[in-house]
Coordinates of C-alpha atoms and ligand atoms in Angstrom, one line a residue:
M1 CA 105.7 170.2 49.1
S2 CA 107.6 167.2 48.8
A3 CA 111.4 167.0 50.6
E4 CA 112.5 167.7 47.1
H5 CA 110.4 171.5 46.7
K6 CA 111.7 172.2 50.2
P7 CA 113.9 175.5 50.4
T8 CA 116.9 175.6 52.0
V9 CA 116.7 178.4 54.6
L10 CA 119.1 180.6 56.0
I11 CA 117.7 183.0 59.0
V12 CA 120.5 185.8 59.9
G13 CA 119.7 187.4 62.8
A14 CA 119.1 185.0 66.9
G15 CA 116.5 188.2 67.4
L16 CA 112.2 187.1 68.4
G17 CA 111.4 186.9 64.6
G18 CA 114.1 185.5 64.1
L19 CA 114.0 182.6 66.2
I20 CA 110.1 182.1 65.8
F21 CA 110.3 182.2 62.1
G22 CA 113.1 179.4 62.3
A23 CA 110.4 177.6 65.4
L24 CA 107.7 177.2 61.9
L25 CA 110.6 176.2 59.8
E26 CA 111.0 173.4 62.3
K27 CA 107.4 172.3 62.6
Q28 CA 107.1 172.1 58.6
G29 CA 109.8 170.2 58.0
V30 CA 111.7 173.2 56.2
P31 CA 115.9 172.9 56.5
Y32 CA 117.2 175.6 58.3
T33 CA 120.0 177.8 59.9
I34 CA 120.2 180.6 62.1
F35 CA 122.9 182.5 62.8
E36 CA 123.5 185.2 65.1
R37 CA 126.6 188.0 65.2
S38 CA 126.5 187.7 69.0
A39 CA 128.5 185.6 70.9
T40 CA 125.5 184.5 73.3
I41 CA 122.3 184.8 74.4
K42 CA 121.4 185.6 78.6
P43 CA 120.0 182.4 79.7
L44 CA 116.8 183.2 81.2
E45 CA 115.1 180.8 83.5
F46 CA 111.1 181.5 84.3
L47 CA 108.5 178.5 84.1
T48 CA 105.2 181.7 84.1
I49 CA 106.5 184.6 82.0
S50 CA 103.3 186.8 82.3
K51 CA 100.8 188.1 83.9
R52 CA 97.6 188.2 82.5
L53 CA 96.2 192.7 82.4
H54 CA 93.6 193.7 82.5
Q55 CA 94.0 197.5 82.2
T56 CA 97.3 200.3 82.1
G57 CA 97.8 203.3 84.3
A58 CA 99.0 206.4 82.9
Y59 CA 99.9 209.7 85.2
K60 CA 100.8 212.0 85.1
E61 CA 105.1 213.7 86.3
T62 CA 102.7 214.7 89.3
L63 CA 101.5 210.9 90.3
E64 CA 98.4 212.5 89.0
P65 CA 96.3 209.6 87.6
Y66 CA 94.7 210.1 84.4
R67 CA 90.9 209.4 83.2
P68 CA 90.7 206.0 85.0
S69 CA 90.6 203.8 81.9
D70 CA 90.0 199.9 81.8
Y71 CA 93.1 198.6 79.1
S72 CA 94.3 202.4 79.1
P73 CA 95.7 203.0 74.9
F74 CA 98.5 204.3 76.3
I75 CA 99.7 200.4 76.3
F76 CA 100.6 200.6 72.6
I77 CA 103.0 203.7 72.8
F78 CA 105.0 200.7 74.1
G79 CA 103.6 198.8 71.1
S80 CA 104.4 195.0 71.0
A81 CA 105.1 194.4 74.4
G82 CA 101.4 193.6 75.6
I83 CA 99.2 191.9 73.7
A84 CA 95.9 191.6 74.6
Q85 CA 95.8 190.5 77.2
Y86 CA 99.1 188.7 78.7
I87 CA 102.4 191.0 79.6
V88 CA 105.4 189.7 78.6
A89 CA 109.1 191.5 78.7
R90 CA 110.8 190.6 75.7
P91 CA 114.0 188.9 77.1
Q92 CA 111.7 186.0 78.5
L93 CA 110.0 186.0 75.6
H94 CA 112.8 185.5 73.6
A95 CA 113.8 182.5 75.6
L96 CA 111.2 180.6 75.5
F97 CA 111.0 180.6 71.6
L98 CA 114.9 180.2 71.8
K99 CA 113.5 177.1 73.6
L100 CA 112.2 175.9 69.9
I101 CA 114.9 176.2 68.0
P102 CA 117.7 172.3 68.4
S103 CA 120.8 174.0 69.6
H104 CA 122.6 172.2 66.5
K105 CA 120.8 174.9 64.2
I106 CA 122.0 178.3 65.4
H107 CA 125.2 179.7 64.8
F108 CA 126.4 182.0 67.6
G109 CA 129.3 184.2 67.4
H110 CA 129.1 184.9 63.3
R111 CA 128.6 187.9 61.7
V112 CA 127.5 187.7 58.2
L113 CA 130.7 189.6 55.8
N114 CA 128.7 189.4 52.2
I115 CA 126.7 187.7 51.0
S116 CA 125.7 186.7 46.6
E117 CA 123.6 185.0 45.1
E118 CA 123.9 182.8 41.5
D119 CA 122.0 179.5 40.2
D120 CA 119.3 180.0 42.2
R121 CA 121.4 180.1 45.1
V122 CA 122.4 182.6 48.4
T123 CA 125.6 181.6 50.0
I124 CA 126.6 183.5 53.0
H125 CA 130.6 183.9 54.0
L126 CA 130.9 184.0 57.8
S127 CA 133.5 186.2 59.6
N128 CA 135.0 182.6 60.0
N129 CA 135.3 182.1 56.0
T130 CA 133.2 179.4 56.5
T131 CA 131.2 179.6 53.6
F132 CA 126.6 178.3 53.8
E133 CA 124.3 177.6 51.0
G134 CA 120.7 177.9 50.7
D135 CA 117.8 179.0 48.7
I136 CA 117.4 181.3 50.6
V137 CA 118.2 184.6 53.0
V138 CA 116.3 186.1 55.2
G139 CA 117.0 189.2 57.0
A140 CA 116.7 188.9 60.1
D141 CA 118.8 191.1 62.2
G142 CA 117.4 194.7 63.0
A143 CA 117.6 197.5 61.8
Y144 CA 121.0 197.6 60.1
S145 CA 120.6 194.1 59.4
A146 CA 123.8 193.2 57.2
V147 CA 121.0 192.1 55.0
R148 CA 119.1 195.1 53.8
Q149 CA 122.6 196.3 54.1
R150 CA 123.4 194.0 51.4
M151 CA 120.8 193.7 49.4
Y152 CA 120.3 196.8 48.9
E153 CA 124.0 197.7 47.6
K154 CA 122.7 195.6 44.9
L155 CA 119.3 197.2 44.0
K156 CA 121.8 200.7 44.2
A157 CA 123.7 199.7 41.7
K158 CA 120.8 198.2 39.7
G159 CA 119.3 202.2 40.1
E160 CA 116.4 199.6 41.5
L161 CA 116.5 201.3 44.7
P162 CA 113.8 203.7 46.4
K163 CA 115.3 207.2 47.0
S164 CA 113.9 206.7 50.2
D165 CA 114.9 203.5 51.3
E166 CA 118.1 205.1 50.2
E167 CA 118.6 207.3 53.6
D168 CA 119.0 206.8 57.0
L169 CA 117.4 205.5 59.6
P170 CA 116.0 208.3 61.5
F171 CA 115.8 208.5 64.8
S172 CA 114.4 210.3 68.1
C173 CA 114.4 207.9 70.7
T174 CA 116.1 206.4 72.7
C175 CA 115.6 203.9 75.5
L176 CA 116.6 202.1 78.6
V177 CA 115.3 198.9 79.9
G178 CA 115.4 197.1 81.9
Q179 CA 114.5 194.2 85.0
T180 CA 114.7 194.8 88.2
E181 CA 115.5 191.1 90.6
V182 CA 113.0 189.5 93.1
L183 CA 111.7 192.8 95.4
D184 CA 110.5 192.9 98.7
P185 CA 106.7 192.6 98.5
E186 CA 106.1 194.6 101.4
E187 CA 108.8 197.4 99.8
Y188 CA 106.9 197.6 96.3
P189 CA 103.3 195.8 97.4
I190 CA 102.3 196.3 93.5
I191 CA 103.4 193.0 92.8
K192 CA 101.5 191.2 95.0
E193 CA 98.4 191.1 92.9
P194 CA 97.6 188.9 90.9
L195 CA 97.1 191.0 87.4
A196 CA 100.1 192.7 86.4
Q197 CA 99.6 195.6 87.5
F198 CA 101.5 198.3 84.3
A199 CA 101.6 202.0 85.0
A200 CA 103.2 204.9 82.1
V201 CA 104.3 208.0 83.5
L202 CA 104.8 211.1 80.8
G203 CA 106.9 213.7 81.3
K204 CA 105.5 216.7 81.5
E205 CA 108.5 219.9 81.3
R206 CA 111.1 217.8 80.2
P207 CA 110.9 214.7 77.0
Y208 CA 110.6 211.4 79.2
T209 CA 108.3 208.9 79.6
W210 CA 108.9 205.7 82.0
T211 CA 106.6 203.1 82.5
I212 CA 106.4 199.6 84.9
F213 CA 105.2 196.8 85.2
T214 CA 104.8 193.7 87.3
T215 CA 106.2 190.1 86.3
P216 CA 104.9 186.6 88.1
A217 CA 108.9 186.8 89.3
G218 CA 107.7 189.7 91.5
T219 CA 109.6 191.8 89.8
L220 CA 109.4 194.6 88.1
C221 CA 110.7 195.9 84.7
W222 CA 110.4 199.4 83.6
M223 CA 111.8 200.9 80.9
V224 CA 112.4 205.0 81.2
M225 CA 112.8 206.4 77.3
H226 CA 113.4 209.8 76.3
H227 CA 112.0 211.0 73.2
L228 CA 114.9 213.6 71.8
S229 CA 114.6 216.4 69.3
K230 CA 116.1 216.5 66.3
A231 CA 119.7 218.6 67.4
T232 CA 119.6 216.7 70.0
S233 CA 119.1 213.0 68.2
K234 CA 121.7 214.0 65.8
A235 CA 124.0 214.5 68.1
A236 CA 123.4 211.3 70.1
L237 CA 123.6 209.5 66.3
E238 CA 127.1 210.7 66.2
Q239 CA 127.3 209.5 70.0
R240 CA 126.1 206.6 68.6
F241 CA 128.8 205.5 65.5
R242 CA 131.5 206.9 67.4
N243 CA 130.3 204.0 69.9
T244 CA 130.2 200.6 69.1
D245 CA 128.7 200.0 65.5
N246 CA 124.6 198.3 66.5
A247 CA 122.0 199.1 68.1
E248 CA 122.8 198.2 70.2
W249 CA 124.7 201.3 73.6
G250 CA 127.4 200.4 75.9
G251 CA 127.7 200.5 79.3
F252 CA 128.9 204.0 79.3
Q253 CA 125.2 205.6 78.2
A254 CA 123.1 203.7 79.6
Q255 CA 125.0 204.8 83.7
A256 CA 124.3 208.7 82.4
M257 CA 120.7 207.9 81.5
C258 CA 119.9 205.6 85.1
D259 CA 121.9 208.9 86.4
E260 CA 119.5 211.9 84.6
T261 CA 116.5 210.0 85.7
R262 CA 116.9 208.8 89.2
T263 CA 115.2 211.0 90.9
F264 CA 111.8 209.9 88.3
R265 CA 108.9 209.0 90.6
I266 CA 107.1 206.3 89.9
P267 CA 102.9 205.1 90.3
T268 CA 104.4 202.7 93.7
Q269 CA 101.5 202.6 96.4
D270 CA 103.3 204.7 98.1
G271 CA 104.5 207.2 96.0
K272 CA 107.7 207.1 97.0
K273 CA 109.5 205.2 95.5
T274 CA 111.6 206.4 91.9
L275 CA 113.3 205.2 89.0
G276 CA 116.5 205.0 90.8
D277 CA 115.5 202.7 93.5
L278 CA 114.1 200.3 90.4
Y279 CA 118.1 200.6 89.4
D280 CA 119.4 200.0 92.0
M281 CA 118.3 196.5 92.5
T282 CA 118.3 195.5 88.3
P283 CA 121.5 193.7 87.6
K284 CA 123.6 195.7 84.7
D285 CA 123.5 193.2 83.1
L286 CA 119.9 193.7 82.9
I287 CA 119.5 196.9 81.6
S288 CA 120.2 197.6 77.8
M289 CA 120.1 200.8 76.3
V290 CA 118.4 201.4 72.3
M291 CA 117.6 202.9 70.1
L292 CA 114.3 202.9 67.8
E293 CA 113.6 202.2 64.9
E294 CA 111.7 205.2 63.0
K295 CA 111.1 204.6 59.8
V296 CA 109.5 201.7 57.3
F297 CA 111.8 200.4 53.8
K298 CA 109.7 199.9 51.5
T299 CA 111.7 197.2 49.7
W300 CA 111.8 194.1 51.4
H301 CA 113.0 192.0 48.8
S302 CA 115.2 191.2 45.9
G303 CA 115.8 188.0 44.5
R304 CA 115.9 185.2 47.6
F305 CA 117.0 187.8 49.4
V306 CA 113.9 188.9 52.0
L307 CA 113.2 191.7 55.3
L308 CA 111.4 190.8 58.6
G309 CA 110.2 193.6 60.6
D310 CA 111.9 194.9 63.2
G311 CA 110.3 195.3 66.7
A312 CA 108.4 192.1 68.6
V313 CA 104.3 192.2 67.4
T314 CA 105.6 193.1 63.6
A315 CA 108.6 190.4 63.2
I316 CA 106.6 187.6 64.9
H317 CA 103.1 188.8 62.6
D318 CA 105.7 188.5 59.8
A319 CA 107.6 185.9 60.6
I320 CA 104.5 183.7 60.7
S321 CA 102.7 185.3 57.5
L322 CA 105.9 184.4 55.5
A323 CA 106.5 180.6 56.6
N324 CA 103.0 180.7 55.6
L325 CA 103.4 181.7 52.0
L326 CA 106.9 179.4 52.0
Y327 CA 104.1 176.2 53.1
A328 CA 102.6 176.7 50.6
M329 CA 104.6 177.3 47.9
P330 CA 104.7 174.8 44.6
S331 CA 108.5 174.9 44.0
K332 CA 111.5 176.6 44.5
T333 CA 112.6 178.0 42.1
S334 CA 113.1 181.9 40.7
S335 CA 109.5 182.6 39.9
E336 CA 107.7 181.7 42.7
V337 CA 110.2 182.4 45.6
T338 CA 109.5 185.8 43.5
K339 CA 105.9 185.3 44.2
I340 CA 105.9 184.5 47.7
F341 CA 107.5 187.5 48.9
E342 CA 105.5 189.4 46.2
E343 CA 102.4 188.5 47.9
Y344 CA 104.3 189.0 51.6
H345 CA 105.1 192.7 51.1
K346 CA 101.7 192.9 49.8
E347 CA 100.0 190.9 52.8
R348 CA 101.7 193.0 55.8
Y349 CA 102.8 196.1 54.1
P350 CA 100.2 197.9 54.9
V351 CA 99.7 196.8 57.8
V352 CA 102.7 198.0 59.5
M353 CA 102.3 200.9 58.1
E354 CA 98.6 201.7 60.0
A355 CA 101.0 200.4 63.4
F356 CA 103.9 203.1 62.1
N357 CA 101.3 205.5 61.9
I358 CA 100.1 205.0 65.4
S359 CA 103.0 204.8 67.1
Q360 CA 103.8 208.6 65.2
L361 CA 100.8 209.0 66.1
M362 CA 101.8 208.5 70.4
S363 CA 104.9 209.4 70.0
K364 CA 103.7 213.3 69.4
I365 CA 101.9 212.8 72.9
T366 CA 105.0 213.1 74.7
E367 CA 106.1 216.1 72.1
R368 CA 104.9 219.2 73.5
G369 CA 102.4 221.7 71.3
L370 CA 99.5 221.8 69.7
I371 CA 99.1 218.3 68.4
G372 CA 100.4 215.7 71.7
A373 CA 98.3 218.7 73.3
V374 CA 94.8 217.2 71.0
A375 CA 95.7 214.1 71.1
L376 CA 96.8 213.8 74.2
Y377 CA 92.9 215.6 74.9
L378 CA 92.0 212.8 72.7
V379 CA 93.3 209.7 74.2
T380 CA 92.6 210.3 77.0
R381 CA 89.4 211.3 77.0
M382 CA 88.1 209.0 73.9
P383 CA 85.1 207.5 74.7
Q384 CA 84.2 203.8 75.5
W385 CA 83.0 203.2 72.1
L386 CA 85.5 204.3 70.4
W387 CA 87.8 202.7 72.3
R388 CA 86.3 199.5 72.5
L389 CA 86.7 200.3 67.8
S390 CA 90.2 201.4 68.1
L391 CA 91.1 198.3 70.2
V392 CA 89.1 196.3 68.1
K393 CA 91.3 197.2 64.6
Q394 CA 94.1 196.8 66.1
L395 CA 93.4 193.6 67.7
G396 CA 91.3 192.4 64.1
F397 CA 95.2 191.0 63.6
R398 CA 95.7 188.0 64.7
P399 CA 97.1 185.6 62.3
Q400 CA 98.0 181.5 63.2
A401 CA 100.3 179.5 61.4
G402 CA 97.8 177.7 59.1
F403 CA 100.1 174.5 58.5
L404 CA 99.2 173.5 62.4
K405 CA 95.9 172.7 63.7
A406 CA 93.6 175.9 63.9
V407 CA 93.4 177.5 67.4
E408 CA 89.7 178.5 67.8
T409 CA 89.6 181.9 69.2
N410 CA 86.3 182.5 71.1
G411 CA 85.9 185.3 72.1
T412 CA 84.3 188.0 70.4
V413 CA 86.1 189.7 68.5
Q414 CA 87.3 187.7 64.7
A415 CA 90.6 188.0 63.7
R416 CA 90.5 189.2 60.6
P417 CA 91.5 186.5 58.0
A418 CA 94.7 187.0 56.4
P419 CA 95.7 185.1 52.8
S420 CA 98.8 183.5 53.4
E421 CA 97.4 181.9 56.6
M422 CA 94.7 181.0 54.3
K423 CA 96.6 179.6 51.5
A424 CA 98.0 178.0 54.3
R425 CA 95.0 176.6 55.7
A426 CA 93.7 174.8 51.9
V427 CA 96.6 173.4 51.3
Y428 CA 97.1 171.6 55.0
E429 CA 93.3 170.3 55.0
M430 CA 93.8 168.5 51.8
Q431 CA 97.3 166.8 52.7
Q432 CA 95.1 166.1 55.8
Q433 CA 92.0 164.4 53.4
Q434 CA 94.7 162.9 51.8
Q435 CA 96.8 161.1 55.1
G436 CA 93.0 160.2 56.2
A437 CA 92.0 158.6 53.3
A438 CA 95.6 156.6 52.6
S439 CA 94.4 155.7 55.7
L440 CA 91.9 154.0 56.1
Ligands
LIG1 C1 133.2 178.2 61.2 O1 131.4 178.7 61.4 C2 130.4 178.3 61.4 C3 129.2 177.6 62.0 O2 129.2 177.6 63.1 C4 130.4 176.6 61.6 O3 130.9 175.1 61.0 C5 132.2 175.9 61.2 O4 133.2 174.6 60.5 C6 133.8 177.5 61.4 N1 134.6 177.8 60.5 C7 135.4 177.2 60.8 C8 136.8 177.3 59.8 O5 136.9 177.5 61.8
LIG2 C1 130.3 190.7 48.2 O1 129.9 189.3 47.4 C2 129.4 190.6 46.2 C3 128.5 189.6 45.5 O2 129.4 188.2 45.3 C4 130.4 190.7 45.5 O3 130.4 191.1 44.6 C5 131.9 191.7 46.1 O4 133.1 191.2 45.7 C6 131.9 191.2 47.5 N1 132.3 192.2 48.0 C7 132.8 191.9 49.6 C8 133.7 193.0 49.9 O5 133.4 190.3 49.3
LIG3 C1 140.3 184.3 57.1 O1 140.7 184.5 55.4 C2 141.6 186.3 55.5 C3 142.7 186.0 53.8 O2 142.2 183.8 53.2 C4 143.1 184.9 56.6 O3 143.8 186.4 56.3 C5 142.2 185.3 58.2 O4 142.7 184.7 58.6 C6 141.0 184.0 57.7 N1 140.5 184.5 59.7 C7 140.0 183.5 60.1 C8 139.2 183.3 60.8 O5 140.1 182.4 60.0
LIG4 C1 100.1 206.4 57.2 O1 100.2 208.2 57.3 C2 101.0 208.3 55.9 C3 101.5 210.0 55.5 O2 101.7 211.0 56.6 C4 99.7 208.0 54.4 O3 100.4 208.3 53.2 C5 99.2 205.9 54.4 O4 98.3 206.2 53.3 C6 98.5 205.5 56.0 N1 99.1 204.6 55.9 C7 98.2 203.2 57.0 C8 98.3 203.1 56.5 O5 97.0 204.7 58.1
LIG5 C1 86.9 179.6 74.4 O1 87.9 179.0 75.0 C2 88.5 178.4 76.1 C3 90.0 177.4 76.4 O2 89.4 175.5 74.6 C4 87.7 178.0 76.7 O3 88.1 177.1 78.6 C5 86.7 179.4 77.4 O4 86.1 178.5 78.9 C6 86.1 178.9 76.3 N1 85.3 180.4 75.7 C7 83.8 180.8 75.7 C8 83.1 182.3 76.1 O5 83.3 179.9 75.8

């Protein structure tokens, strides 16, 4: 794409998806600006942020392990964090991505009030009365995306929004996450292990799942999930709207959930530690409470608006796919823009649905009842060959940026090629050839 054909991209939201998308555009030399409503992002300094992960353990509430298994399927309950062999805390990954964006291209502390679209241009109106113009606006602003809301209002007015997309975002799970200070290795010997230690405990009589994993910095990351019944979930939703206007709760609710779960035992070597011990070692500002969204919207784009997924792996893969298509886009006319957005949806929607279906099944495990019992039976007794097959399917999708030098994957499982990647790769290779010819 020659310079005048490059679209100007406005990205709303500086989460994992927004940042990696910006970083990919940076590599392409496509102009972009990122707007983030929160004022700052906590700096975290860790040189090496991940440890290799070889196996994960799942335990009953009594800390009796389920059948010891190599790389337990339970990783999928928590989705995102464990990508193949490394496990990393989300804030560290976020900090790493943030370093890839020149600071003048990202504006913190700006809410997007409105977005208008006319004559092939989009204009976003910020809370400080300034506007920015561009060719494309990318909503990477999470579950309650302002971009999605503006887009849906417009489609609804035209009678073009599917009924299912009009419905509220349901959720049935609240989640508390945190990371301790550096721990005393004598007291917590598991942090001395060179490989990442990951363990999950499934509550028996209570609707909770809690997990811990080690980091190279000598800290423990922890996560507690409260699986809500329908009634509690409505009550929690109402409470949420009383207190705040985004997807994160305030300190009050986090404190209440900490108090409720302090006595839960964790699978450290001596089995004597509880979540409360970890809470006491965790700085308050490193605890956050989030809701996990439980829906995949059908409509991902309209006009010059497009959405990136929420969640870590989904958002990153969405960003790679969209960046690849943008790279191969021949011009920025409305019809070309619509065409790549359609290709993006066609490629990503089935993959996202598949992951969503798996996470729904996994969350059934922690609900008591027949389906839960069957699902638990299956995942804890799954034969190795079946487990391998499911891993291959899950991890087969490893898209790359087709406009950068290909990373060789010499593993035994070949990556499933994505059409967007092949399209970008073809354009990239043609350009490399032309450059090669020109330099002769
Ligand atoms: C509003 O914020 C933007 C982005 O940081 C900035 O460029 C602009 O100058 C601000 N406008 C005013 C009126 O302060
Ligand atoms: C937002 O923009 C649309 C399209 O330009 C316009 O119709 C609408 O009145 C605006 N809403 C607000 C609250 O400014
Ligand atoms: C934005 O404009 C409105 C109406 O002109 C004004 O009341 C408000 O103070 C302005 N806000 C800022 C941050 O400049
Ligand atoms: C996901 O589940 C829904 C309903 O349970 C089903 O219709 C759909 O085909 C599934 N999709 C995938 C990709 O597994
Ligand atoms: C795979 O590639 C990596 C990095 O190039 C290399 O270190 C490793 O030895 C290779 N493994 C095999 C089995 O070829």
